[in-house]
Short mmCIF file of C-alpha atoms in Angstrom, two decimals:
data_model
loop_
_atom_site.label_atom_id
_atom_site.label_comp_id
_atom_site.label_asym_id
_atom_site.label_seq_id
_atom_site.Cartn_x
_atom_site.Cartn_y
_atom_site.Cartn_z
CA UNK A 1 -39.92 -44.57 37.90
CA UNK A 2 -42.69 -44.61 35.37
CA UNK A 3 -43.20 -48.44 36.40
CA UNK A 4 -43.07 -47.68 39.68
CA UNK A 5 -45.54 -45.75 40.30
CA UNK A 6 -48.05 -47.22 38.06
CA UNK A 7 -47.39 -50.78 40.22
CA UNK A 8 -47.86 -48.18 43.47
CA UNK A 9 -51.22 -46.83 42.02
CA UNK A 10 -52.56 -50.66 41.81
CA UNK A 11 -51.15 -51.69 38.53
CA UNK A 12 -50.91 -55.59 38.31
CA UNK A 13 -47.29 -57.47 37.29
CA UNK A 14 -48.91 -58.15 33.69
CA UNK A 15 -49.85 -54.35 32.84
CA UNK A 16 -46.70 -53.50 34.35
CA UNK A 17 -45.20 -55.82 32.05
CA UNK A 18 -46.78 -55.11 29.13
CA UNK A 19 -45.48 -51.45 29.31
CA UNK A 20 -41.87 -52.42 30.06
CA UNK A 21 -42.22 -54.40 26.74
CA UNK A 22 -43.94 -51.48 24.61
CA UNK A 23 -41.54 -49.35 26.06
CA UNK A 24 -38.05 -50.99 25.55
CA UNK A 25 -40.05 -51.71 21.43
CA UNK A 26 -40.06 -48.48 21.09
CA UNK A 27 -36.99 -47.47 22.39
CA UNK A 28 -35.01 -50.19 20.33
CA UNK A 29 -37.04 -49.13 16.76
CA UNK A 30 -35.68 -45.49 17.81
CA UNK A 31 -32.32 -46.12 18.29
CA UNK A 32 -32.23 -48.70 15.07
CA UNK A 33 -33.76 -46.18 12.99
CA UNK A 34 -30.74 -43.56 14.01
CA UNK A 35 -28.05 -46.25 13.15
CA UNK A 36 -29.43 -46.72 10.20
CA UNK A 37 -29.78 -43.19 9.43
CA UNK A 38 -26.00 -42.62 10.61
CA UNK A 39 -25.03 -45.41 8.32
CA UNK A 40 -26.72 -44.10 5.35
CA UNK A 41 -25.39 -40.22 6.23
CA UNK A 42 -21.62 -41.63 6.12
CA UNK A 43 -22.09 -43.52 3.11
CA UNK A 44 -22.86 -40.66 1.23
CA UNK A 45 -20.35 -38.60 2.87
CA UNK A 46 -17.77 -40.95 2.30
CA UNK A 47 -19.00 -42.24 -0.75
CA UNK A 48 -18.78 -38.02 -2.06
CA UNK A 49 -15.26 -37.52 -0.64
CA UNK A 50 -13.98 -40.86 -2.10
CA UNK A 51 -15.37 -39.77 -5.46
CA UNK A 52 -13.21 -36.93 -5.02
CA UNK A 53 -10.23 -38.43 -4.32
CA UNK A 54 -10.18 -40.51 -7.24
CA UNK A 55 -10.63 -37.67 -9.16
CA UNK A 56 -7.55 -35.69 -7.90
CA UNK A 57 -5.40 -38.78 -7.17
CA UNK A 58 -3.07 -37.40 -9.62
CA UNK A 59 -3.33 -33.59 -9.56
CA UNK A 60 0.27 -31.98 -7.85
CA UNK A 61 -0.11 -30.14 -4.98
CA UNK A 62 1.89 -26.42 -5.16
CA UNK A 63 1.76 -22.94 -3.15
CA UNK A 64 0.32 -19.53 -4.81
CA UNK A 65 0.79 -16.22 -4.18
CA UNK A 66 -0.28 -13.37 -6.60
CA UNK A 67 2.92 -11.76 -8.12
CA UNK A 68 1.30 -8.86 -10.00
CA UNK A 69 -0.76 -7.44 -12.53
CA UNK A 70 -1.22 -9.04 -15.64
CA UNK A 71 -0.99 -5.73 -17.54
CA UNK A 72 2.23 -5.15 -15.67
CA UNK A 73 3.44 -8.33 -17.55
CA UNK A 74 2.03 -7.59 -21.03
CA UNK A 75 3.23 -3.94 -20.96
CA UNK A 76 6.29 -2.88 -24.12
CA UNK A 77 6.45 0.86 -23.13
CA UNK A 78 6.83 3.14 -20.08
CA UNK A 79 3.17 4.77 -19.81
CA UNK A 80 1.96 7.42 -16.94
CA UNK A 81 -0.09 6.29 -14.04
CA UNK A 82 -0.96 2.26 -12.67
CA UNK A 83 -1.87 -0.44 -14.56
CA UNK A 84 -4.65 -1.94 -12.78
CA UNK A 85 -6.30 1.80 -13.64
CA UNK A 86 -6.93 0.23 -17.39
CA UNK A 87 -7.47 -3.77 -16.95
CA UNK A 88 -7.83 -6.07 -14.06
CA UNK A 89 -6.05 -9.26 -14.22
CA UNK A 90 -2.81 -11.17 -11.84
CA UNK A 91 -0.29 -13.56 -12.82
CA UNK A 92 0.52 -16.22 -9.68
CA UNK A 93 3.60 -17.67 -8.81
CA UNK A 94 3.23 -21.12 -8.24
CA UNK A 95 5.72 -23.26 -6.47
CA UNK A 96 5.37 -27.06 -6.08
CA UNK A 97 7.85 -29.44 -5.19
CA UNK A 98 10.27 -31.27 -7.57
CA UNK A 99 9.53 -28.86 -10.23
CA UNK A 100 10.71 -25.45 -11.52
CA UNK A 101 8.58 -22.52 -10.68
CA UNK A 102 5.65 -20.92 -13.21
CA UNK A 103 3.48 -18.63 -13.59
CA UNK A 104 -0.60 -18.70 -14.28
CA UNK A 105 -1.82 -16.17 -16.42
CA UNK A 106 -4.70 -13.59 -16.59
CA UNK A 107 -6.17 -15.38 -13.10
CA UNK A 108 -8.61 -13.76 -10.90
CA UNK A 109 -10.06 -14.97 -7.66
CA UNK A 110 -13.48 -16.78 -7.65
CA UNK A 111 -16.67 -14.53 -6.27
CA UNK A 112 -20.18 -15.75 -5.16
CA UNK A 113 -23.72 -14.12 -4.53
CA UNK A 114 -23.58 -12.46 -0.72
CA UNK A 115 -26.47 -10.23 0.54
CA UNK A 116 -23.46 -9.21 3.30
CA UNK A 117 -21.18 -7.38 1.12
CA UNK A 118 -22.49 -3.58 -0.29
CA UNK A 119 -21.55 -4.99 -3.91
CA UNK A 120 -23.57 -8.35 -3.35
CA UNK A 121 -20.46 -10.93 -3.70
CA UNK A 122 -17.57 -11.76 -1.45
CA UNK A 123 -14.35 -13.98 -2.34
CA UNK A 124 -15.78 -18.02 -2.26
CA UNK A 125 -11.97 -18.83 -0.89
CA UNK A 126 -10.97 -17.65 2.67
CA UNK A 127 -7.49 -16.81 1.53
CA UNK A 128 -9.04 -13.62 -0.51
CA UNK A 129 -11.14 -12.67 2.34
CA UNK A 130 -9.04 -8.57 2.64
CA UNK A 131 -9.62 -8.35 -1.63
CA UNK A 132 -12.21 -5.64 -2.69
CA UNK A 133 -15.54 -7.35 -4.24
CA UNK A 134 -15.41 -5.71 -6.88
CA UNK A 135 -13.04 -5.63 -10.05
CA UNK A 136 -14.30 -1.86 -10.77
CA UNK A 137 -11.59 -1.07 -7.40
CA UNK A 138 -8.58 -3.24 -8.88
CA UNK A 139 -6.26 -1.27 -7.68
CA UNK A 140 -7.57 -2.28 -3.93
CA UNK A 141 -5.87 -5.50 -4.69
CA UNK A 142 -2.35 -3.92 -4.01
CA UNK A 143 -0.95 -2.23 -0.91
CA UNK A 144 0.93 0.75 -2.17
CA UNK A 145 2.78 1.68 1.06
CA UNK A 146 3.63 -2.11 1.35
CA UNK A 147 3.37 -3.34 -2.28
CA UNK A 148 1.76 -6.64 -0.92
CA UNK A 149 -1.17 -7.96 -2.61
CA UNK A 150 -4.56 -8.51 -0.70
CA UNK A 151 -3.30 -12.33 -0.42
CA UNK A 152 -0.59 -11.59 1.72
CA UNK A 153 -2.16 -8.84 4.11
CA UNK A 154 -1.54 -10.86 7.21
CA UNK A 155 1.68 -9.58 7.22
CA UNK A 156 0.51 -6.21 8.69
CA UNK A 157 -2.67 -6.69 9.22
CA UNK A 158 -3.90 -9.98 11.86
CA UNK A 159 -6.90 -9.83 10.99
CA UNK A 160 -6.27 -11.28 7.30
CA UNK A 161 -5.00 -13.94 6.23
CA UNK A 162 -1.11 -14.32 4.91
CA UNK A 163 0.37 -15.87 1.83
CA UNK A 164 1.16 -18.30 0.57
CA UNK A 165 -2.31 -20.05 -0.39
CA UNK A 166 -2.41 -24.11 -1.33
CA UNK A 167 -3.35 -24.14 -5.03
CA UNK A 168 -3.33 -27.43 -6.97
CA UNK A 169 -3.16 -28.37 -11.02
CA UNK A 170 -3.21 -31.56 -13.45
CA UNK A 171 0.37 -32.72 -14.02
CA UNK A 172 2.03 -30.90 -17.55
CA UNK A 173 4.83 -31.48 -19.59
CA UNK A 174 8.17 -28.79 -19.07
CA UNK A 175 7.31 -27.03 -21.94
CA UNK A 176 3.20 -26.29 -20.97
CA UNK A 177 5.03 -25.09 -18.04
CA UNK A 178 7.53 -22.75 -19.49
CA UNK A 179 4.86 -20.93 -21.55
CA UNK A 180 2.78 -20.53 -18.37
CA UNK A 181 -0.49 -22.25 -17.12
CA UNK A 182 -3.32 -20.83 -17.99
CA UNK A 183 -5.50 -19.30 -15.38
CA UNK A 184 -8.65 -22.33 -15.85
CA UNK A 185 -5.88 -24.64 -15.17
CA UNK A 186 -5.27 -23.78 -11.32
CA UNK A 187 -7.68 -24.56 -8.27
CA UNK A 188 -7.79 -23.04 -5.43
CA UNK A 189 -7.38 -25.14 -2.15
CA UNK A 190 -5.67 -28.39 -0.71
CA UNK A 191 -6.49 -31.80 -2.52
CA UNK A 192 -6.12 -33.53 0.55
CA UNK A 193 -8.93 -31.92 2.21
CA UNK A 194 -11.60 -34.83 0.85
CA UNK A 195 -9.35 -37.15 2.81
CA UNK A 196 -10.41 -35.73 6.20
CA UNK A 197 -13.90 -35.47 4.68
CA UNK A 198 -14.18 -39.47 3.76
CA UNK A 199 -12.64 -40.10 7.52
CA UNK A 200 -15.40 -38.55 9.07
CA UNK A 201 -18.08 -40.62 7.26
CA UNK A 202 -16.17 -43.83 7.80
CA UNK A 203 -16.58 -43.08 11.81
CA UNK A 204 -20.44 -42.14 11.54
CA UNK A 205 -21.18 -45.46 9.35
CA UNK A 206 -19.35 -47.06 12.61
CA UNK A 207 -21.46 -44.79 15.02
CA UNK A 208 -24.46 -46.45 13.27
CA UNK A 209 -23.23 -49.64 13.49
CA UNK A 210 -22.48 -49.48 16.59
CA UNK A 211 -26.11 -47.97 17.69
CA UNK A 212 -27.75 -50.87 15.83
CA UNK A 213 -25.09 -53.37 17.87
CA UNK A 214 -26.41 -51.89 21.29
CA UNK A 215 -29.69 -52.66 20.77
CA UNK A 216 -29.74 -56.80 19.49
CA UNK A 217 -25.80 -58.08 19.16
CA UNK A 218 -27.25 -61.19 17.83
CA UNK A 219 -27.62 -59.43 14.35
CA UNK A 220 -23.95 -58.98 14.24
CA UNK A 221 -23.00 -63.24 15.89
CA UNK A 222 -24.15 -64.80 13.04
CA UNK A 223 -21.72 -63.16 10.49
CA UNK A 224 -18.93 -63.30 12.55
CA UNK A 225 -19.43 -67.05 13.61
CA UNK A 226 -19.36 -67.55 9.46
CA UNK A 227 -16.52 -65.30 9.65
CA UNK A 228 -15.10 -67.73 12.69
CA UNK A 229 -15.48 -70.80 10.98
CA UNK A 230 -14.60 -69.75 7.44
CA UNK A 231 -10.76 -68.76 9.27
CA UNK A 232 -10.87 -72.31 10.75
CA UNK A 233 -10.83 -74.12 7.37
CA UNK A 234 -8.94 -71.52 5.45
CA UNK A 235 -5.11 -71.85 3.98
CA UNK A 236 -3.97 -69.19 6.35
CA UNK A 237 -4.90 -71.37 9.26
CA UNK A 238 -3.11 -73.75 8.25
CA UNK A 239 -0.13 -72.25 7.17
CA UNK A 240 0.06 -70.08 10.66
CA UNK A 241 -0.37 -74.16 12.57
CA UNK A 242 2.61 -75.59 10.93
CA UNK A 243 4.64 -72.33 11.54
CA UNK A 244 3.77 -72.96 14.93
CA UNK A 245 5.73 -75.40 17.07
CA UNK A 246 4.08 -78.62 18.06
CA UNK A 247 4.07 -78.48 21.70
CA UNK A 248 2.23 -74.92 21.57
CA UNK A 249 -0.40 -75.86 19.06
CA UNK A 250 -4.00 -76.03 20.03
CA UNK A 251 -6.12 -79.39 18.96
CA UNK A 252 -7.52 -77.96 15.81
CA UNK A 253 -4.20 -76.77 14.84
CA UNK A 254 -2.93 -80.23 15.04
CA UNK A 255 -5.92 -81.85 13.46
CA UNK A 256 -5.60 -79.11 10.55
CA UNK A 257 -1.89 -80.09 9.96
CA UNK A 258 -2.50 -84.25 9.84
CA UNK A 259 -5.49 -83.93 7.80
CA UNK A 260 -3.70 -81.76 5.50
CA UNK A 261 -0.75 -84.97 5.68
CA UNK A 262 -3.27 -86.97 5.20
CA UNK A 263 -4.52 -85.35 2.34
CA UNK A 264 -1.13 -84.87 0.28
CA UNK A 265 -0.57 -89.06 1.23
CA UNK A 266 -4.06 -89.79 -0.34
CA UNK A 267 -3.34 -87.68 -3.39
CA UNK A 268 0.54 -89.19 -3.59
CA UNK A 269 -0.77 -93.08 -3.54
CA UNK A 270 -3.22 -92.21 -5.83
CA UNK A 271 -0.88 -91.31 -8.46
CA UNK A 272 0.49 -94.30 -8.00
CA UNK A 273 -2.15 -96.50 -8.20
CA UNK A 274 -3.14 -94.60 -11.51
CA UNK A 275 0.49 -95.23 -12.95
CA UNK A 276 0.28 -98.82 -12.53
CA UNK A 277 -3.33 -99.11 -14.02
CA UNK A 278 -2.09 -96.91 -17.09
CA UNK A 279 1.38 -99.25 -16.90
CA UNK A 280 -0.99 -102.54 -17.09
CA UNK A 281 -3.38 -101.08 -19.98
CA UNK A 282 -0.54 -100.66 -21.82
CA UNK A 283 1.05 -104.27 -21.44
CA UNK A 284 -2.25 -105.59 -22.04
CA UNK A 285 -2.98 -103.81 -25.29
CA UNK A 286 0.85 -104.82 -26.45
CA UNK A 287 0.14 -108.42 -25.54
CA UNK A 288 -3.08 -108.22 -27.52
CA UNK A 289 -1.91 -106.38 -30.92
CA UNK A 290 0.96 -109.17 -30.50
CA UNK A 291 -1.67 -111.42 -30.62
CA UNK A 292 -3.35 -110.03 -33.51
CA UNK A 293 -0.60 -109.59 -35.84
CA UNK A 294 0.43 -113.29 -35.57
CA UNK A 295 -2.95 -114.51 -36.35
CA UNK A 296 -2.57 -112.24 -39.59
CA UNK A 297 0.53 -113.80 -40.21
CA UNK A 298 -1.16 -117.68 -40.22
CA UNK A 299 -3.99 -116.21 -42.17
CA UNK A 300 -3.45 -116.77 -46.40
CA UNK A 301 -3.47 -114.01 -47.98
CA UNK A 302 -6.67 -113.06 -49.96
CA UNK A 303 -7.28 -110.84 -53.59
CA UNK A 304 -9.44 -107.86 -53.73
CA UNK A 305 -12.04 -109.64 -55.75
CA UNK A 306 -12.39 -112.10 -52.76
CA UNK A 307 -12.04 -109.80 -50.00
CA UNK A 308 -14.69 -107.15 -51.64
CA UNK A 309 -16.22 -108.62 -54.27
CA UNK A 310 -16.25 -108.24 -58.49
CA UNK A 311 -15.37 -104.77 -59.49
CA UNK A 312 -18.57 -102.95 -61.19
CA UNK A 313 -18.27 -102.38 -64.72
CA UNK A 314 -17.21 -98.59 -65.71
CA UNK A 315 -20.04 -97.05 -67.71
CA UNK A 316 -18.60 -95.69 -70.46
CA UNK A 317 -18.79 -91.74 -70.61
CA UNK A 318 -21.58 -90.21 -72.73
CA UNK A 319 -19.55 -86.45 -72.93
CA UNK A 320 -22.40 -84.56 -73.02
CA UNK A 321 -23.10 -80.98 -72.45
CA UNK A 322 -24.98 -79.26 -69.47
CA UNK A 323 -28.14 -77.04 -71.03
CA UNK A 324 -29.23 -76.61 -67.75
CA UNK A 325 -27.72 -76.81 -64.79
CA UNK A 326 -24.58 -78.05 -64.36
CA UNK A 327 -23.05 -81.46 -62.48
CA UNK A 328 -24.71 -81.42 -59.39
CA UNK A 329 -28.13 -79.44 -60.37
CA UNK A 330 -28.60 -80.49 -63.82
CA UNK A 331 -31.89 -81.43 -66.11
CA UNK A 332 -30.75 -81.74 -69.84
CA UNK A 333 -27.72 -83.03 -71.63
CA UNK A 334 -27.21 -82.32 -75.53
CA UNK A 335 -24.84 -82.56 -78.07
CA UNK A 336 -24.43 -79.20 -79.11
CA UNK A 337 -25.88 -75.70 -77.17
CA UNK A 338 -25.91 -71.70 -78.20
CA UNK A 339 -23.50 -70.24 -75.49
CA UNK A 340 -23.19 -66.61 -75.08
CA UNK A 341 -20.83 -64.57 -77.52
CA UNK A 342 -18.97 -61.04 -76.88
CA UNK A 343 -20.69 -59.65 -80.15
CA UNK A 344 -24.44 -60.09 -80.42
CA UNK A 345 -24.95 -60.33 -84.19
CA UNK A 346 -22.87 -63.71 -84.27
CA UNK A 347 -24.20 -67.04 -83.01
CA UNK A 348 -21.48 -68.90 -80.89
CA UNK A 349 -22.34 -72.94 -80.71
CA UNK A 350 -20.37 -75.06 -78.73
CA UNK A 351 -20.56 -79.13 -79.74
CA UNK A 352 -19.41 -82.14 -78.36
CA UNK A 353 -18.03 -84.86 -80.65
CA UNK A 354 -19.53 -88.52 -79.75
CA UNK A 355 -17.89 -89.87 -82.95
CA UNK A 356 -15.47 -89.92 -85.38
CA UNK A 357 -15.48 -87.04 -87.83
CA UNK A 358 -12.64 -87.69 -90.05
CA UNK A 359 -14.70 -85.43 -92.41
CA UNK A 360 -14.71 -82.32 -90.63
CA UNK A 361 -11.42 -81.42 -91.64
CA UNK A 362 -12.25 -81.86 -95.51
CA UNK A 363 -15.01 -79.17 -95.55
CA UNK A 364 -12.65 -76.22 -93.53
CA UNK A 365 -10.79 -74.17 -95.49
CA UNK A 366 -8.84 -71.26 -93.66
CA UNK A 367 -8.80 -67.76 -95.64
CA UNK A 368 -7.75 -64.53 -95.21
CA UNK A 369 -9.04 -60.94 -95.11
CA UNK A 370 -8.40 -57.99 -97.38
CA UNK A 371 -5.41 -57.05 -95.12
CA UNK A 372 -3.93 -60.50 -95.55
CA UNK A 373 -4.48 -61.14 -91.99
CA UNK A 374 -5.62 -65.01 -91.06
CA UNK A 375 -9.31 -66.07 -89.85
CA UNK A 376 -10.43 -68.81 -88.42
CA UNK A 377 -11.32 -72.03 -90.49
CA UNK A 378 -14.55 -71.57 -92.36
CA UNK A 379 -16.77 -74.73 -93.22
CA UNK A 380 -17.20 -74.39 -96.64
CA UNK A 381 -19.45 -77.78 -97.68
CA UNK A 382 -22.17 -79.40 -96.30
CA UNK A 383 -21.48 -81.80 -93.60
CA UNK A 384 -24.06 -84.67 -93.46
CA UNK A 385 -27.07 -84.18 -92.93
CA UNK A 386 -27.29 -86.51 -89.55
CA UNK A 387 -24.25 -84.51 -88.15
CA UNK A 388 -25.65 -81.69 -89.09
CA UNK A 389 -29.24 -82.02 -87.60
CA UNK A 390 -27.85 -83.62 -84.08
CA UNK A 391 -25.18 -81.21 -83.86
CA UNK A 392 -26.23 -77.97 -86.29
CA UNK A 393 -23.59 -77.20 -88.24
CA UNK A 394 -23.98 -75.54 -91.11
CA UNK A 395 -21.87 -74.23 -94.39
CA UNK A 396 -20.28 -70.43 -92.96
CA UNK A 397 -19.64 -71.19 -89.50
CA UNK A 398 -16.13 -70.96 -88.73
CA UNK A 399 -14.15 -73.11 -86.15
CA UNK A 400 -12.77 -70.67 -83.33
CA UNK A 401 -11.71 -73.47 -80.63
CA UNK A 402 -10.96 -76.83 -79.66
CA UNK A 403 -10.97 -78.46 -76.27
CA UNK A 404 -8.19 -76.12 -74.85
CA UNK A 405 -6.91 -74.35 -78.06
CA UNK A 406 -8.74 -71.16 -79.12
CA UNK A 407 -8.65 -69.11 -82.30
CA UNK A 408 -6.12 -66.64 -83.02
CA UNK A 409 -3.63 -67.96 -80.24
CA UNK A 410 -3.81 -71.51 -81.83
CA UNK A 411 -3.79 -71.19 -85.92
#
């Protein structure tokens, strides 16, 4: 109507134009900017409830009711007046299916902050709505014409609600249940209530969806043409067109099943064709170390000196000892070194024989202490003087080992 009358008042077809277009913009941004508030409003929603749900995926569901005070429970001896007079506290029966019933100790029902109630709090559960709001008036809890609790005042009163109450816990052995559940144990409500909760934002994300669809469709052909095509080449396809008889299959089903024949006949002559290239390598490598070993056969046999050569002449070994170093990091060789020695005040040599000294064994002479025990061989006389400047041995050092055999295990 807008459009009309501005084309009555004189408008011309491109002004008129021009507004349908900045009209239907602004419409469409509108409506996209809903969906997309929808979509983002159920993804929390259900994102929340789902969060929940995994949570108390493995909680059991039961039925409460209070059974009675929880001073009535711990009382030994008869004593004058109520109970609830001198502590507040209930134990609740709880009931759940496929196992024995409990109790829950020393529970009370949650409270929260109300400017509506004369005490300033009011029961956060609906089921306690007929309890006093106050633990100072415990006895208010209990009926005593009736002896129902506040729970269970729908009963004779339709304006409250009646017992029992849905109640759930985290699953516990026989025994945790025996000795009673203690009262931080037990929630209040049904676990199945985030269900509903993470239905409702599953249908607003669609609601969004659904207002972005109405404006362009096109955003949504693209995906589902992938989604189209993808289905087209996929196994399931395939499988559902040979499951099919032939006569009712469509062309692509048909084309689907040969080139999948086609496929498996390629792959089967293939194999083939591989085992008789393999087969041939083989023959051909036989044929050739056949070949080989009778031209070693003709061939005269040869020594080692004429195959490799004139074997090198052994150096003969100096049998030195390391100063430094040792065999792979060394930088001096001698004939004799100071090693270290367990006592400090003795002078430990060690000495490696080049030559022949038939003479050592004239100059040792073995003794013995004043307890008649052994020592070790003592030189006694001078050894010559060029053994004794290349090696430095002198008169009183004693012999404690040789090669393997050391002093006192070898005498």
């Amino acid at each position: 109507n807008l459009l009309r009358g501005w084309a009555v008042r004189g408008g011309s077809p491109t002004e008129v134009h021009g507004v349908a277009m900045k009209c239907g913009c602004t419409w469409a941004r509108v409506v996209i900017a809903i969906g997309v508030f929808l979509i983002l409003v159920g993804g929390i929603v259900g994102g929340i409830a789902g969060q929940e749900l995994l949570r108390l995926q493995h909680v059991v569901q039961a039925k409460c009711s209070i059974a009675g005070f929880q001073a009535d429970m711990e009382r030994e001896v008869v004593i004058a007046g109520r109970t609830c007079e001198r502590s507040c506290g209930f134990y609740v029966s709880v009931v759940a299916e496929g196992q024995p019933p409990f109790y829950v100790l020393n529970w009370m029902p949650e409270y929260q902050e109300s400017y509506h109630s004369s005490t300033g709090f009011i029961a956060t559960h609906e089921h306690f709505a007929c309890c006093p709001t106050s633990a100072e008036d415990c006895c208010g809890f209990e009926s005593e014409s009736t002896g129902l609790f506040c729970d269970n005042f729908g009963v004779t009163q339709a304006e409250c609600p009646a017992g029992p109450w849905p109640c759930y816990f985290e699953p516990l052995g026989d025994d945790q249940l025996a000795l009673g559940l203690p009262a931080s144990a037990l929630f209040v409500g049904d676990s199945t209530e985030k269900l509903t909760q993470a239905y409702i934002g599953f249908i607003i994300i669609c609601v969004g969806f659904l207002e972005c669809l109405c404006v362009r469709p096109s955003i949504f052909v693209y995906p589902c043409f992938c989604i189209w095509q993808a289905f087209f080449g996929s196994g399931l396809y395939l499988r559902l067109a040979k499951k099919m008889p032939r006569a009712v299959r469509t062309t692509g089903m048909q084309l689907a099943v040969e080139t999948d024949a086609a496929i498996r006949i390629q792959r089967i002559m293939r194999r083939l064709k591989l085992q008789a290239r393999f087969r041939a390598v083989i023959l051909d490598c036989g044929q050739t170390l056949e070949k080989e070993r009778r031209f070693r056969a003709n061939v005269l046999p040869m020594s080692h000196e004429q195959l490799y050569g004139p074997k090198p002449k052994r150096v003969p070994a100096q049998n030195l000892l390391y100063d430094t170093g040792d065999a792979a990091t060394f930088r001096r060789v001698v004939h004799a070194r100071v090693v270290d020695s367990p006592d400090p005040a003795l002078q430990r040599i060690e000495v490696s024989l080049t030559k022949q000294a038939t003479w050592l064994s004239q100059i040792l002479r073995v003794g013995r202490d004043k307890l008649g025990r052994e020592l070790a061989p003592e030189v006694v006389g001078q050894p010559p003087r060029a053994f004794a400047e290349v090696y430095g041995i002198r008169a009183g050092h004693r012999l404690i080992g040789v090669g393997s055999l050391e002093w006192p295990q070898a005498s």
